[in-house]
Coordinates of C-alpha atoms in Angstrom, one line a residue:
M273 CA 42.4 -26.3 -89.3
R274 CA 41.7 -23.5 -91.7
L275 CA 38.4 -25.2 -92.3
F276 CA 37.2 -24.3 -88.8
E277 CA 38.5 -20.7 -88.6
G278 CA 35.2 -19.0 -89.6
A279 CA 33.0 -21.6 -88.1
F280 CA 31.1 -21.5 -84.8
Q281 CA 33.3 -22.7 -81.9
P282 CA 31.0 -23.4 -78.8
W283 CA 33.9 -24.4 -76.5
K284 CA 35.3 -20.9 -76.8
L285 CA 32.0 -19.4 -75.8
A286 CA 31.6 -21.6 -72.8
S287 CA 35.1 -20.8 -71.6
T288 CA 34.4 -17.0 -72.0
N289 CA 31.1 -17.2 -70.1
L290 CA 32.8 -19.1 -67.3
M291 CA 35.5 -16.5 -67.0
Q292 CA 33.0 -13.7 -66.9
Q293 CA 31.0 -15.5 -64.1
C294 CA 34.2 -16.0 -62.1
L295 CA 35.0 -12.3 -62.4
L296 CA 31.5 -11.3 -61.3
L297 CA 31.7 -13.7 -58.3
N298 CA 35.0 -12.1 -57.3
K299 CA 33.6 -8.6 -57.5
K300 CA 30.5 -9.6 -55.4
S301 CA 32.6 -11.3 -52.8
Q302 CA 34.6 -8.1 -52.4
F303 CA 31.6 -5.7 -52.0
H304 CA 28.8 -6.7 -49.5
T305 CA 26.1 -4.1 -48.9
T306 CA 23.4 -6.3 -47.3
C307 CA 24.6 -5.9 -43.6
I308 CA 25.0 -2.1 -44.0
L309 CA 21.4 -1.7 -45.4
Q310 CA 19.9 -3.9 -42.7
G311 CA 21.8 -1.9 -40.0
L312 CA 20.4 1.3 -41.3
K313 CA 16.9 -0.1 -41.3
K314 CA 17.2 -1.2 -37.7
Q315 CA 18.7 2.1 -36.7
K316 CA 15.8 4.0 -38.3
A317 CA 13.3 1.6 -36.7
N318 CA 14.8 2.1 -33.2
Q319 CA 14.7 5.9 -33.7
R320 CA 11.0 5.7 -34.7
R321 CA 10.3 3.5 -31.7
K322 CA 12.0 5.9 -29.3
Q323 CA 10.1 8.8 -30.7
N324 CA 6.8 6.9 -30.4
L325 CA 7.5 6.1 -26.7
K326 CA 8.5 9.6 -26.0
R327 CA 5.4 11.0 -27.6
R328 CA 3.3 8.4 -25.7
E329 CA 4.8 9.5 -22.4
E330 CA 4.1 13.1 -23.2
L331 CA 0.5 12.4 -24.0
R332 CA 0.1 10.4 -20.8
K333 CA 1.5 13.3 -18.7
Q334 CA -0.8 15.7 -20.5
N335 CA -3.9 13.6 -19.9
L336 CA -3.0 12.7 -16.3
D337 CA -4.9 15.6 -14.9
T338 CA -8.0 15.3 -17.1
L339 CA -8.2 11.5 -17.5
A340 CA -8.1 9.3 -14.4
D341 CA -7.6 5.6 -14.0
P342 CA -11.1 4.0 -14.4
I343 CA -10.3 1.6 -11.5
I344 CA -8.5 3.8 -9.0
G345 CA -9.9 7.2 -9.9
H346 CA -8.9 10.6 -8.6
S347 CA -7.5 11.3 -5.1
S348 CA -10.1 12.5 -2.6
E349 CA -10.1 13.5 1.1
W350 CA -11.6 10.1 2.1
I351 CA -9.1 8.1 0.1
A352 CA -6.3 10.1 1.8
R353 CA -7.5 8.9 5.2
L354 CA -7.3 5.2 4.1
L355 CA -4.3 3.2 5.4
K356 CA -2.4 1.5 2.6
P357 CA -1.0 -1.8 3.9
Y358 CA 1.9 -2.1 1.4
E359 CA 3.2 1.5 1.9
I360 CA 2.9 1.3 5.7
L361 CA 4.7 -2.1 5.9
V362 CA 7.5 -0.6 3.9
E363 CA 7.7 2.8 5.6
R364 CA 7.6 1.4 9.2
K365 CA 11.0 -0.1 8.7
K366 CA 12.4 3.5 8.6
P367 CA 13.6 5.0 11.9
N368 CA 11.4 8.1 11.7
F369 CA 8.1 6.3 11.2
P370 CA 5.1 8.4 12.4
I371 CA 3.1 6.9 15.2
R372 CA -0.6 6.7 14.3
S373 CA -3.5 4.9 16.0
I374 CA -5.9 2.6 14.4
K375 CA -9.7 2.2 14.6
F376 CA -9.9 -1.5 14.6
P377 CA -10.3 -3.5 16.8
A378 CA -10.7 -0.4 19.1
S379 CA -10.5 3.3 18.7
M380 CA -8.1 5.6 20.5
E381 CA -10.9 6.8 22.8
T382 CA -11.6 3.2 23.9
I383 CA -7.9 2.7 24.5
N384 CA -7.7 5.8 26.7
L385 CA -10.7 4.5 28.7
I386 CA -8.8 1.2 29.2
V387 CA -5.8 3.1 30.4
E388 CA -7.9 5.2 32.8
K389 CA -9.4 2.0 34.3
F390 CA -5.9 0.6 34.8
E391 CA -5.0 3.9 36.7
K392 CA -8.1 3.5 38.9
I393 CA -7.2 -0.2 39.6
R394 CA -3.6 0.9 40.5
A395 CA -4.9 3.6 42.8
S396 CA -7.3 1.2 44.6
A397 CA -4.6 -1.5 44.8
T398 CA -2.2 1.0 46.3
E399 CA -4.7 1.9 49.0
E400 CA -5.4 -1.7 49.7
T401 CA -1.7 -2.3 50.0
K402 CA -1.3 0.6 52.4
D403 CA -4.1 -0.9 54.6
F404 CA -2.6 -4.4 54.4
I405 CA 0.8 -3.2 55.6
K406 CA -0.9 -1.4 58.5
L407 CA 0.4 2.1 58.0
N408 CA -1.0 3.0 61.4
E409 CA 2.2 1.6 62.7
V410 CA 4.1 4.4 61.0
N411 CA 2.2 6.9 63.3
E412 CA 3.9 5.3 66.3
F413 CA 7.3 6.4 65.0
P414 CA 9.0 9.4 66.5
S415 CA 8.1 12.9 65.3
S416 CA 9.7 14.5 62.3
D417 CA 12.2 16.3 64.6
T418 CA 13.8 13.0 65.2
S419 CA 16.0 11.7 62.4
L420 CA 14.8 8.5 60.6
E421 CA 18.3 7.3 60.5
S422 CA 18.4 7.4 64.3
N423 CA 15.5 5.0 64.4
Q424 CA 16.6 1.9 62.5
D425 CA 13.5 0.0 63.3
G426 CA 11.3 2.6 61.6
F427 CA 13.5 2.6 58.5
E428 CA 13.2 -1.1 58.2
R429 CA 9.4 -0.9 58.3
L430 CA 9.1 1.9 55.7
H431 CA 11.6 0.4 53.2
P432 CA 9.5 -2.6 52.1
L433 CA 6.5 -0.4 51.7
A434 CA 8.4 2.0 49.4
E435 CA 9.7 -0.9 47.3
R436 CA 6.2 -2.4 46.9
L437 CA 4.7 0.9 45.8
E438 CA 7.5 1.5 43.3
R439 CA 7.0 -2.0 41.8
M440 CA 3.3 -1.4 41.4
S441 CA 4.0 2.0 39.7
Q442 CA 6.4 0.4 37.3
L443 CA 4.0 -2.4 36.5
S444 CA 1.2 0.0 35.8
D445 CA 3.5 2.0 33.4
L446 CA 4.5 -1.1 31.6
R447 CA 0.8 -2.1 31.2
K448 CA 0.0 1.3 29.8
E449 CA 2.9 1.2 27.3
S450 CA 1.9 -2.3 26.3
I451 CA -1.7 -1.2 25.5
H452 CA -0.5 1.6 23.4
R453 CA 1.9 -0.6 21.5
I454 CA -0.7 -3.2 20.8
F455 CA -3.0 -0.6 19.2
N456 CA -0.2 1.2 17.4
I457 CA -0.2 1.0 13.6
E458 CA 3.5 0.1 13.7
N459 CA 2.7 -3.3 15.1
S460 CA -0.3 -4.0 13.0
N461 CA -0.4 -6.5 10.1
S462 CA -2.1 -6.0 6.7
K463 CA -5.3 -7.7 7.8
T464 CA -5.7 -5.3 10.7
L465 CA -5.2 -2.4 8.4
R466 CA -7.8 -3.7 5.9
L467 CA -10.3 -4.1 8.8
N468 CA -9.4 -0.5 9.9
N469 CA -10.3 0.7 6.4
K470 CA -13.5 -1.2 6.5
Q471 CA -14.5 0.4 9.8
L472 CA -13.6 3.8 8.3
A473 CA -15.9 3.1 5.3
V474 CA -18.8 2.2 7.5
E475 CA -18.3 5.3 9.7
S476 CA -18.0 7.6 6.7
F477 CA -20.8 6.3 4.4
A478 CA -23.4 4.8 6.8
R479 CA -26.8 6.5 6.7
N480 CA -27.5 5.6 10.3
E481 CA -25.7 4.0 13.2
R482 CA -26.3 0.4 12.2
D483 CA -26.1 0.8 8.5
T484 CA -23.5 -1.7 7.1
G485 CA -25.3 -2.9 3.9
S486 CA -26.3 0.2 2.0
P487 CA -24.8 0.6 -1.6
E488 CA -22.6 3.5 -0.4
V489 CA -21.0 1.5 2.4
Q490 CA -20.5 -1.5 0.2
A491 CA -19.0 0.6 -2.6
A492 CA -16.6 2.3 -0.1
V493 CA -15.5 -1.1 1.3
Y494 CA -14.9 -2.4 -2.2
T495 CA -12.9 0.8 -3.0
S496 CA -10.6 0.3 0.0
R497 CA -10.0 -3.3 -1.1
I498 CA -9.4 -2.3 -4.7
L499 CA -6.8 0.3 -3.7
A500 CA -5.0 -2.1 -1.4
L501 CA -5.0 -4.9 -4.0
S502 CA -3.9 -2.5 -6.8
D503 CA -0.8 -1.6 -4.8
H504 CA -0.2 -5.2 -4.1
C505 CA -0.5 -6.3 -7.7
K506 CA 1.9 -3.5 -8.9
N507 CA 4.6 -4.9 -6.7
H508 CA 3.8 -8.6 -7.1
K509 CA 3.1 -9.0 -10.8
K510 CA 3.0 -12.8 -10.8
D511 CA 0.2 -12.9 -8.2
Q512 CA -2.7 -14.2 -10.5
T513 CA -5.0 -14.8 -7.6
G514 CA -4.7 -11.2 -6.5
K515 CA -5.4 -10.0 -10.0
R516 CA -8.6 -12.1 -10.2
M517 CA -9.8 -10.8 -6.9
L518 CA -9.1 -7.2 -8.0
R519 CA -11.2 -7.8 -11.2
Y520 CA -13.9 -9.3 -9.0
Y521 CA -14.0 -6.3 -6.7
V522 CA -14.1 -3.9 -9.6
H523 CA -17.2 -5.7 -11.0
Q524 CA -18.9 -5.7 -7.7
R525 CA -18.3 -2.0 -7.1
Q526 CA -19.6 -1.1 -10.5
R527 CA -22.7 -3.2 -9.8
M528 CA -23.4 -1.4 -6.5
L529 CA -22.8 2.0 -8.0
K530 CA -25.0 1.3 -11.0
Y531 CA -27.8 0.2 -8.7
L532 CA -27.4 3.3 -6.6
R533 CA -27.4 5.5 -9.7
K534 CA -30.7 3.9 -10.7
V535 CA -32.3 4.2 -7.3
N536 CA -31.1 7.7 -6.1
F537 CA -29.0 9.8 -8.4
D538 CA -28.2 12.5 -5.7
R539 CA -26.8 9.9 -3.3
Y540 CA -24.9 8.4 -6.2
V541 CA -23.2 11.7 -7.1
H542 CA -22.3 12.3 -3.5
C543 CA -20.9 8.8 -3.1
I544 CA -18.7 8.8 -6.2
K545 CA -17.4 12.3 -5.3
N546 CA -16.1 11.0 -2.0
L547 CA -14.7 7.9 -3.6
G548 CA -12.7 9.9 -6.2
L549 CA -14.8 8.7 -9.2
T550 CA -16.9 10.2 -11.9
D551 CA -20.0 9.1 -13.7
E552 CA -17.9 8.4 -16.8
L553 CA -15.3 6.4 -14.9
V554 CA -18.0 4.2 -13.3
L555 CA -19.7 3.4 -16.6
R556 CA -16.5 2.6 -18.5
E557 CA -14.4 0.9 -15.8
V558 CA -15.8 -2.5 -16.9
T559 CA -16.3 -2.7 -20.6
Q560 CA -17.1 -6.4 -20.9

């Protein structure tokens, strides 16, 4: 055994290395820093993300007055007169909904004329009823000094006449109320509101009485459709057909405005001012 005391003993080296590796494994199993480091990285990333979103919102609010949406544009007096179907359909469920008249299929002046005609018809019908019941028989009754209750025959003759006249008056009032309800915005659907906006566009931008095809009128009609579809798509994000139609209307409006800009620049400036657009918005609202 003394022969191997100073010699190389590999089995001792192997056992020593094995013991050292076991000690290192035990130390590593006791101290884990990977989860802590990853948690700090995620926390810093979330902080940077929140700061970026906050900064983006601040920039959006700062540019809200200077930069407008290339599709919707700025608010104008004509746009404020348009009826927005989605907002009206939501607001009319409230108890204090304002009563407003519509222009399509008839204006309020036409409705008043219809009501006046009903009043004339009622008056003429009342006169005919009086003649039919032979009111001349009433003149045969005793004078006013004599009480009507003392003459039962006269009371029986006047009572049916009073009932008929009262029924005719109630019927006329119901007809008048029905006409106003039919043409009230509260009982209108979205299609009627869109047609009302179309009629308003023709009245506001027509160059003459029968002008329905000028670029100004067509651009105004497209603008009313764009605003209505934009509100619809914001509340119905899965409506792909509505989004395609919105994109189509935007392209058609830009086409009309570019043509008007080429033909008559003064008319173009007046038109886009009423529509709430600018020259820059028209040129960059469609980039492809």
